Amino acid sequence: MRDMTFAKSKKMHLYFKTLFIAFFFMVVSASSSQAADRYSLNIKSPFDQFTVAVSNNSAVIQSKKVSMKPLELIDPLFQTELIEECPKLDNNKSDFLVKRVIKGKSSILRSIYLDKQLITDGKNCGTVDGAGLSYLPFHRSWFYDNESFKISFKKQVDVLLPPSVKISLKESKGEWLSQNDALILNWEYFDLLRQSFEQIAISGRLHPFLVKEKEPVTLNIDGQTYLFYSIAPSLWAVQLPSQPYLISSNQFQVFENMTFDSWQDRNGQLILIFQDPKRSEEERLQALDDISSHWSRSLKRALQSLLVADEDRREVKLQAIQHLRRHPSDETVLIAAQALSKTSHPLVQNRLIEILKTRNRKGPDIDPDKSSSKDSETIKYWQKWIKTFKAKI
């Protein structure tokens, strides 16, 4: 019985000894693996100089945890075998230098020369085709994920389209106005541009070397210059003021195929015709008829301007009023009240009053059969009422 107990005890001792040895080698193996996964990257470029501490599941810059995605761009630099002879290089003028340092081991160096599409370890070189090198993290901001920014329009915007198109807008008393006399502006397009800039999600960053041969769309916004470049189909990037690198975003698709025509109201030429007093009445009426049911901010402004213009062609004004009545607004009511005293045609006056009655159904009409003094009283009524109405809106 005693021998059996001893044998059993000896067997258990051997089991635990084997288990300990296995556990020891597992720990040593894991420690070696973790050591291999822990390293630092010393990155230097004309834009920035910084160090990234990397472990198997995180990256840190100055005690701040950052994205590991840019490492996917750097890792291939160290995996590529460099066997070509190097041309004469200025080591102090590389566009990107990264040193990979593993604790207790020697460091590995890679330098990038964008203009030569060249990678070197200081002894041998390799060439790379394509745009990939321009996406390397030249600045620590590459490691910051989920960032966004906005571009605000305050007082003035100039859009410069290559080769020589300029579109200018200024803000006055809360309203944006076009500075191009020959351009009937597509305000909906301007609104789309502003909306695109309200919350710009960053999709990537890149070196401006990629666009050195391209002409930008330039926006001068309140004295600051923004350069927008096409970097791929349906993908654009911006160089912000005082920023050396580019930022790409899906919100910049508004620049795709942007031309002068993009900024022109679809009925711009027709609007120019009907608001031109030198044109014949027939031409102007035909232009209004051709516009049909199309509506835009430029059309509304042109029609409103026509109502208060000094020239008084009855049929043209009646057509303009008809278009405005289809799209009632407080702004048009104010314009109609102003226009009421600028015309002597009872029919035109009554059509204007119909616009006013969208806000005051009880107001009087002009009666063509009554005396002019009666008409004057009606106009005075509406002039008094519009002051009350204006104070409420």
Short mmCIF file of C-alpha atoms in Angstrom, two decimals:
data_model
loop_
_atom_site.label_atom_id
_atom_site.label_comp_id
_atom_site.label_asym_id
_atom_site.label_seq_id
_atom_site.Cartn_x
_atom_site.Cartn_y
_atom_site.Cartn_z
CA MET A 1 0.00 0.00 0.00
CA ARG A 2 2.87 2.31 0.94
CA ASP A 3 4.64 1.53 -2.38
CA MET A 4 1.52 2.39 -4.34
CA THR A 5 1.20 5.73 -2.54
CA PHE A 6 4.87 6.53 -3.20
CA ALA A 7 4.53 5.62 -6.88
CA LYS A 8 1.46 7.81 -7.19
CA SER A 9 3.24 10.73 -5.50
CA LYS A 10 6.26 10.34 -7.78
CA LYS A 11 4.01 10.32 -10.84
CA MET A 12 2.24 13.52 -9.72
CA HIS A 13 5.62 15.23 -9.13
CA LEU A 14 6.75 14.34 -12.65
CA TYR A 15 3.44 15.69 -14.06
CA PHE A 16 3.80 19.07 -12.33
CA LYS A 17 7.46 19.31 -13.32
CA THR A 18 6.53 18.72 -16.97
CA LEU A 19 3.70 21.26 -16.71
CA PHE A 20 6.07 23.87 -15.20
CA ILE A 21 8.66 23.38 -17.96
CA ALA A 22 5.97 23.71 -20.64
CA PHE A 23 4.60 26.84 -18.98
CA PHE A 24 8.14 28.31 -18.69
CA PHE A 25 8.85 27.86 -22.39
CA MET A 26 5.41 29.27 -23.24
CA VAL A 27 6.13 32.40 -21.19
CA VAL A 28 9.61 32.78 -22.69
CA SER A 29 8.20 32.31 -26.17
CA ALA A 30 5.44 34.86 -25.52
CA SER A 31 7.93 37.33 -24.08
CA SER A 32 10.15 36.98 -27.14
CA SER A 33 7.15 37.50 -29.41
CA GLN A 34 6.03 40.56 -27.47
CA ALA A 35 9.54 41.97 -27.62
CA ALA A 36 9.47 41.58 -31.39
CA ASP A 37 6.10 43.34 -31.53
CA ARG A 38 7.29 46.27 -29.44
CA TYR A 39 9.30 48.89 -31.26
CA SER A 40 9.48 52.60 -31.90
CA LEU A 41 9.40 54.58 -35.13
CA ASN A 42 11.38 57.81 -35.29
CA ILE A 43 9.87 59.79 -38.18
CA LYS A 44 11.31 62.93 -39.69
CA SER A 45 10.10 65.03 -42.64
CA PRO A 46 10.15 68.72 -43.59
CA PHE A 47 6.67 68.91 -42.02
CA ASP A 48 7.27 67.30 -38.62
CA GLN A 49 9.52 65.18 -36.39
CA PHE A 50 8.03 62.71 -33.88
CA THR A 51 8.26 59.21 -32.37
CA VAL A 52 5.61 56.49 -32.39
CA ALA A 53 5.82 53.77 -29.73
CA VAL A 54 4.26 50.58 -31.10
CA SER A 55 3.13 47.42 -29.30
CA ASN A 56 1.18 44.46 -30.64
CA ASN A 57 -2.16 46.24 -30.29
CA SER A 58 -1.54 49.96 -29.88
CA ALA A 59 0.42 52.97 -31.07
CA VAL A 60 1.30 55.95 -28.87
CA ILE A 61 2.63 59.45 -29.60
CA GLN A 62 3.63 61.50 -26.54
CA SER A 63 1.53 59.35 -24.18
CA LYS A 64 -1.53 59.67 -26.43
CA LYS A 65 -2.98 56.56 -28.04
CA VAL A 66 -3.32 57.02 -31.79
CA SER A 67 -4.47 55.10 -34.86
CA MET A 68 -2.42 52.16 -36.12
CA LYS A 69 -3.63 52.50 -39.71
CA PRO A 70 -0.60 54.52 -40.92
CA LEU A 71 1.64 51.61 -39.86
CA GLU A 72 0.18 49.68 -42.79
CA LEU A 73 1.87 52.25 -45.04
CA ILE A 74 5.20 52.08 -43.22
CA ASP A 75 5.59 48.30 -42.73
CA PRO A 76 6.16 47.52 -46.45
CA LEU A 77 9.18 49.86 -46.41
CA PHE A 78 10.98 47.42 -44.10
CA GLN A 79 9.74 44.30 -45.86
CA THR A 80 11.06 45.31 -49.27
CA GLU A 81 14.53 44.04 -50.20
CA LEU A 82 16.72 46.86 -51.46
CA ILE A 83 19.27 45.55 -53.98
CA GLU A 84 19.76 48.39 -56.47
CA GLU A 85 22.76 50.65 -56.54
CA CYS A 86 21.95 54.14 -55.30
CA PRO A 87 22.44 57.30 -57.34
CA LYS A 88 24.11 60.25 -55.69
CA LEU A 89 21.77 61.38 -52.89
CA ASP A 90 21.75 64.25 -50.42
CA ASN A 91 20.93 62.57 -47.11
CA ASN A 92 19.81 65.90 -45.65
CA LYS A 93 17.15 66.42 -48.32
CA SER A 94 15.07 63.26 -48.08
CA ASP A 95 11.30 63.82 -47.98
CA PHE A 96 10.68 61.13 -45.37
CA LEU A 97 13.01 59.37 -42.96
CA VAL A 98 11.89 56.61 -40.62
CA LYS A 99 14.05 54.65 -38.19
CA ARG A 100 12.60 51.47 -36.71
CA VAL A 101 14.17 50.71 -33.31
CA ILE A 102 13.63 47.41 -31.48
CA LYS A 103 14.82 47.42 -27.87
CA GLY A 104 18.09 45.59 -27.50
CA LYS A 105 18.61 45.34 -31.24
CA SER A 106 20.07 47.55 -33.95
CA SER A 107 17.83 50.03 -35.74
CA ILE A 108 16.66 49.85 -39.36
CA LEU A 109 16.60 53.00 -41.47
CA ARG A 110 14.56 53.94 -44.53
CA SER A 111 14.71 57.24 -46.44
CA ILE A 112 12.29 58.33 -49.16
CA TYR A 113 12.95 60.67 -52.10
CA LEU A 114 9.64 61.49 -53.76
CA ASP A 115 10.99 63.15 -56.89
CA LYS A 116 13.10 60.05 -57.63
CA GLN A 117 10.43 57.57 -56.40
CA LEU A 118 13.26 56.04 -54.38
CA ILE A 119 13.67 54.13 -51.10
CA THR A 120 17.09 53.68 -49.50
CA ASP A 121 18.55 52.13 -46.36
CA GLY A 122 21.64 54.30 -46.67
CA LYS A 123 23.52 51.72 -48.75
CA ASN A 124 21.19 50.17 -51.31
CA CYS A 125 18.11 51.53 -53.05
CA GLY A 126 14.79 50.47 -54.55
CA THR A 127 12.34 52.26 -56.81
CA VAL A 128 8.57 52.46 -56.37
CA ASP A 129 6.00 53.24 -59.05
CA GLY A 130 2.69 54.99 -58.47
CA ALA A 131 1.44 57.48 -55.89
CA GLY A 132 1.80 55.31 -52.78
CA LEU A 133 4.78 57.15 -51.29
CA SER A 134 2.80 60.41 -51.14
CA TYR A 135 0.45 58.82 -48.58
CA LEU A 136 3.17 58.03 -46.02
CA PRO A 137 2.67 59.78 -42.63
CA PHE A 138 4.72 62.94 -43.14
CA HIS A 139 3.09 64.53 -40.09
CA ARG A 140 1.80 63.18 -36.78
CA SER A 141 -1.73 64.24 -37.73
CA TRP A 142 -1.83 61.15 -40.02
CA PHE A 143 -2.19 59.10 -36.81
CA TYR A 144 -5.24 61.01 -35.53
CA ASP A 145 -8.45 59.20 -36.45
CA ASN A 146 -12.03 60.42 -36.93
CA GLU A 147 -11.09 64.08 -37.24
CA SER A 148 -13.18 66.72 -38.97
CA PHE A 149 -13.12 70.46 -39.57
CA LYS A 150 -15.19 73.14 -41.28
CA ILE A 151 -14.66 76.06 -43.63
CA SER A 152 -16.89 79.07 -42.97
CA PHE A 153 -17.98 81.80 -45.39
CA LYS A 154 -18.36 85.20 -43.73
CA LYS A 155 -17.95 88.24 -45.99
CA GLN A 156 -16.37 87.41 -49.35
CA VAL A 157 -15.73 84.37 -51.55
CA ASP A 158 -13.80 84.31 -54.84
CA VAL A 159 -13.79 81.08 -56.85
CA LEU A 160 -11.00 80.77 -59.43
CA LEU A 161 -11.48 78.01 -62.00
CA PRO A 162 -8.63 77.16 -64.37
CA PRO A 163 -7.66 78.58 -66.69
CA SER A 164 -9.13 82.05 -66.01
CA VAL A 165 -12.71 81.96 -64.68
CA LYS A 166 -13.49 84.04 -61.59
CA ILE A 167 -16.75 84.01 -59.64
CA SER A 168 -17.08 86.56 -56.84
CA LEU A 169 -19.65 86.83 -54.05
CA LYS A 170 -20.03 89.28 -51.19
CA GLU A 171 -22.22 89.24 -48.12
CA SER A 172 -24.26 92.37 -47.39
CA LYS A 173 -26.79 92.73 -44.56
CA GLY A 174 -27.13 88.98 -44.16
CA GLU A 175 -27.54 88.29 -47.88
CA TRP A 176 -24.99 86.99 -50.38
CA LEU A 177 -24.76 88.91 -53.66
CA SER A 178 -23.05 87.98 -56.91
CA GLN A 179 -20.37 90.38 -58.15
CA ASN A 180 -20.50 89.01 -61.73
CA ASP A 181 -22.86 91.18 -63.80
CA ALA A 182 -22.96 88.77 -66.74
CA LEU A 183 -23.57 85.73 -64.51
CA ILE A 184 -27.03 84.78 -63.27
CA LEU A 185 -25.81 82.77 -60.31
CA ASN A 186 -26.93 79.25 -59.47
CA TRP A 187 -27.51 79.95 -55.78
CA GLU A 188 -28.50 76.36 -55.12
CA TYR A 189 -24.98 75.35 -56.19
CA PHE A 190 -23.50 77.94 -53.84
CA ASP A 191 -25.64 76.51 -51.02
CA LEU A 192 -24.40 73.01 -51.85
CA LEU A 193 -20.80 74.22 -51.59
CA ARG A 194 -21.42 75.85 -48.22
CA GLN A 195 -23.21 72.76 -46.88
CA SER A 196 -20.31 70.56 -48.01
CA PHE A 197 -17.99 72.67 -45.85
CA GLU A 198 -20.06 72.64 -42.66
CA GLN A 199 -18.68 69.33 -41.33
CA ILE A 200 -15.75 67.97 -43.35
CA ALA A 201 -14.81 64.41 -42.38
CA ILE A 202 -11.15 63.71 -43.16
CA SER A 203 -10.68 60.58 -45.27
CA GLY A 204 -6.91 60.88 -45.71
CA ARG A 205 -3.80 63.03 -45.86
CA LEU A 206 -1.09 63.19 -48.50
CA HIS A 207 2.03 65.00 -49.66
CA PRO A 208 1.52 67.87 -52.16
CA PHE A 209 4.13 66.24 -54.42
CA LEU A 210 1.25 64.17 -55.81
CA VAL A 211 -0.42 67.26 -57.30
CA LYS A 212 2.61 69.31 -58.30
CA GLU A 213 1.65 69.08 -62.00
CA LYS A 214 -2.05 69.84 -61.44
CA GLU A 215 -3.95 73.11 -61.50
CA PRO A 216 -6.13 73.70 -58.46
CA VAL A 217 -9.56 75.18 -58.03
CA THR A 218 -8.76 78.14 -55.78
CA LEU A 219 -11.13 79.56 -53.20
CA ASN A 220 -10.20 82.87 -51.60
CA ILE A 221 -12.43 82.99 -48.54
CA ASP A 222 -12.30 86.12 -46.38
CA GLY A 223 -8.65 86.71 -47.27
CA GLN A 224 -7.56 83.07 -46.83
CA THR A 225 -6.53 80.87 -49.79
CA TYR A 226 -7.73 77.26 -50.11
CA LEU A 227 -6.38 75.07 -52.95
CA PHE A 228 -8.49 72.11 -54.08
CA TYR A 229 -6.99 69.33 -56.22
CA SER A 230 -8.41 66.28 -57.95
CA ILE A 231 -6.30 63.32 -56.75
CA ALA A 232 -8.41 60.44 -58.10
CA PRO A 233 -11.80 59.97 -59.80
CA SER A 234 -14.42 61.57 -57.50
CA LEU A 235 -11.79 62.24 -54.82
CA TRP A 236 -10.48 65.72 -54.02
CA ALA A 237 -8.08 67.15 -51.47
CA VAL A 238 -7.49 70.62 -50.07
CA GLN A 239 -4.38 72.46 -48.99
CA LEU A 240 -5.51 74.69 -46.15
CA PRO A 241 -3.94 78.11 -45.50
CA SER A 242 -0.50 77.79 -43.86
CA GLN A 243 -0.67 73.98 -44.02
CA PRO A 244 2.05 72.13 -45.96
CA TYR A 245 0.18 68.88 -46.68
CA LEU A 246 -3.18 68.01 -48.27
CA ILE A 247 -6.38 66.69 -46.69
CA SER A 248 -8.81 64.56 -48.68
CA SER A 249 -12.54 64.24 -47.99
CA ASN A 250 -15.59 62.77 -49.69
CA GLN A 251 -17.35 66.10 -49.10
CA PHE A 252 -15.19 67.68 -51.79
CA GLN A 253 -17.00 65.82 -54.57
CA VAL A 254 -18.82 69.10 -55.19
CA PHE A 255 -15.70 70.13 -57.14
CA GLU A 256 -16.01 67.22 -59.57
CA ASN A 257 -16.64 68.64 -63.05
CA MET A 258 -17.01 72.18 -61.66
CA THR A 259 -17.11 74.69 -64.52
CA PHE A 260 -18.47 78.17 -65.17
CA ASP A 261 -21.74 76.53 -66.25
CA SER A 262 -22.03 74.89 -62.82
CA TRP A 263 -22.36 78.38 -61.36
CA GLN A 264 -24.84 79.60 -63.98
CA ASP A 265 -28.56 79.31 -63.28
CA ARG A 266 -30.06 76.82 -65.73
CA ASN A 267 -32.26 79.62 -67.10
CA GLY A 268 -29.61 82.32 -66.78
CA GLN A 269 -29.76 83.43 -70.40
CA LEU A 270 -33.56 83.64 -70.34
CA ILE A 271 -33.44 85.70 -67.14
CA LEU A 272 -31.01 88.12 -68.78
CA ILE A 273 -33.45 88.54 -71.67
CA PHE A 274 -36.65 89.18 -69.72
CA GLN A 275 -35.05 91.65 -67.32
CA ASP A 276 -33.46 93.68 -70.14
CA PRO A 277 -35.65 96.77 -70.83
CA LYS A 278 -33.96 97.22 -74.22
CA ARG A 279 -35.45 93.96 -75.47
CA SER A 280 -38.84 93.93 -77.18
CA GLU A 281 -41.88 93.06 -75.12
CA GLU A 282 -42.42 89.99 -77.29
CA GLU A 283 -38.88 88.70 -76.59
CA ARG A 284 -39.23 89.26 -72.87
CA LEU A 285 -42.62 87.55 -72.64
CA GLN A 286 -41.30 84.61 -74.63
CA ALA A 287 -38.34 84.28 -72.25
CA LEU A 288 -40.71 84.21 -69.26
CA ASP A 289 -42.87 81.65 -71.02
CA ASP A 290 -39.83 79.46 -71.80
CA ILE A 291 -38.85 79.44 -68.14
CA SER A 292 -42.20 77.77 -67.46
CA SER A 293 -42.45 76.30 -63.94
CA HIS A 294 -38.72 76.33 -63.17
CA TRP A 295 -37.93 78.14 -59.92
CA SER A 296 -34.68 79.33 -58.41
CA ARG A 297 -33.36 82.04 -56.13
CA SER A 298 -31.92 83.98 -59.07
CA LEU A 299 -35.26 83.85 -60.86
CA LYS A 300 -37.07 85.08 -57.75
CA ARG A 301 -34.65 88.00 -57.34
CA ALA A 302 -34.96 88.95 -61.02
CA LEU A 303 -38.77 88.90 -60.87
CA GLN A 304 -38.83 90.94 -57.68
CA SER A 305 -36.46 93.52 -59.20
CA LEU A 306 -38.71 93.76 -62.23
CA LEU A 307 -41.72 94.66 -60.05
CA VAL A 308 -40.04 97.74 -58.59
CA ALA A 309 -38.23 98.80 -61.78
CA ASP A 310 -39.05 102.27 -63.14
CA GLU A 311 -40.01 100.90 -66.56
CA ASP A 312 -43.67 99.95 -66.66
CA ARG A 313 -44.51 97.47 -69.41
CA ARG A 314 -47.79 96.08 -68.23
CA GLU A 315 -47.74 92.62 -69.81
CA VAL A 316 -44.18 91.92 -68.68
CA LYS A 317 -45.03 92.90 -65.11
CA LEU A 318 -48.22 90.83 -65.14
CA GLN A 319 -46.24 87.78 -66.21
CA ALA A 320 -43.65 88.43 -63.50
CA ILE A 321 -46.40 88.71 -60.87
CA GLN A 322 -47.95 85.46 -62.07
CA HIS A 323 -44.65 83.62 -61.55
CA LEU A 324 -44.18 85.12 -58.08
CA ARG A 325 -47.73 84.23 -56.99
CA ARG A 326 -46.90 80.54 -57.48
CA HIS A 327 -44.20 80.85 -54.80
CA PRO A 328 -45.55 83.18 -52.07
CA SER A 329 -43.14 84.47 -49.43
CA ASP A 330 -42.91 87.32 -46.93
CA GLU A 331 -40.06 88.79 -48.97
CA THR A 332 -42.26 88.92 -52.10
CA VAL A 333 -45.09 90.53 -50.09
CA LEU A 334 -42.75 93.35 -49.07
CA ILE A 335 -41.65 93.84 -52.69
CA ALA A 336 -45.27 93.84 -53.91
CA ALA A 337 -46.18 96.60 -51.44
CA GLN A 338 -43.23 98.67 -52.65
CA ALA A 339 -44.22 98.08 -56.30
CA LEU A 340 -47.83 99.11 -55.70
CA SER A 341 -47.01 102.82 -55.80
CA LYS A 342 -44.67 102.45 -58.79
CA THR A 343 -47.33 101.57 -61.36
CA SER A 344 -50.45 103.37 -62.58
CA HIS A 345 -52.09 100.32 -64.19
CA PRO A 346 -55.12 99.22 -62.12
CA LEU A 347 -54.80 95.64 -63.38
CA VAL A 348 -51.15 95.46 -62.34
CA GLN A 349 -52.02 97.04 -59.00
CA ASN A 350 -54.75 94.48 -58.35
CA ARG A 351 -52.41 91.61 -59.24
CA LEU A 352 -49.94 93.03 -56.72
CA ILE A 353 -52.72 93.27 -54.14
CA GLU A 354 -53.46 89.58 -54.74
CA ILE A 355 -49.93 88.89 -53.49
CA LEU A 356 -50.55 91.12 -50.45
CA LYS A 357 -53.78 89.26 -49.74
CA THR A 358 -51.85 86.03 -49.17
CA ARG A 359 -51.08 87.67 -45.80
CA ASN A 360 -54.19 89.88 -45.38
CA ARG A 361 -57.34 88.61 -47.07
CA LYS A 362 -59.52 91.50 -45.81
CA GLY A 363 -57.63 94.30 -47.54
CA PRO A 364 -59.31 96.38 -50.32
CA ASP A 365 -58.81 96.08 -54.08
CA ILE A 366 -58.34 98.78 -56.70
CA ASP A 367 -61.63 99.49 -58.48
CA PRO A 368 -61.04 100.70 -62.06
CA ASP A 369 -64.54 102.27 -62.15
CA LYS A 370 -63.99 104.43 -59.08
CA SER A 371 -62.19 107.78 -58.84
CA SER A 372 -58.42 108.00 -58.57
CA SER A 373 -58.83 109.42 -55.05
CA LYS A 374 -60.43 106.13 -54.02
CA ASP A 375 -57.50 104.25 -55.55
CA SER A 376 -55.14 106.47 -53.58
CA GLU A 377 -56.93 105.53 -50.35
CA THR A 378 -56.52 101.83 -51.19
CA ILE A 379 -52.81 102.25 -51.78
CA LYS A 380 -52.48 104.21 -48.52
CA TYR A 381 -54.26 101.37 -46.69
CA TRP A 382 -51.76 98.82 -47.98
CA GLN A 383 -48.80 101.10 -47.28
CA LYS A 384 -49.95 101.46 -43.68
CA TRP A 385 -50.65 97.74 -43.34
CA ILE A 386 -47.25 96.72 -44.72
CA LYS A 387 -45.51 98.66 -41.92
CA THR A 388 -47.39 96.60 -39.33
CA PHE A 389 -46.69 93.40 -41.26
CA LYS A 390 -42.97 94.20 -41.58
CA ALA A 391 -42.70 94.77 -37.84
CA LYS A 392 -44.07 91.27 -37.18
CA ILE A 393 -41.75 89.27 -39.43
#
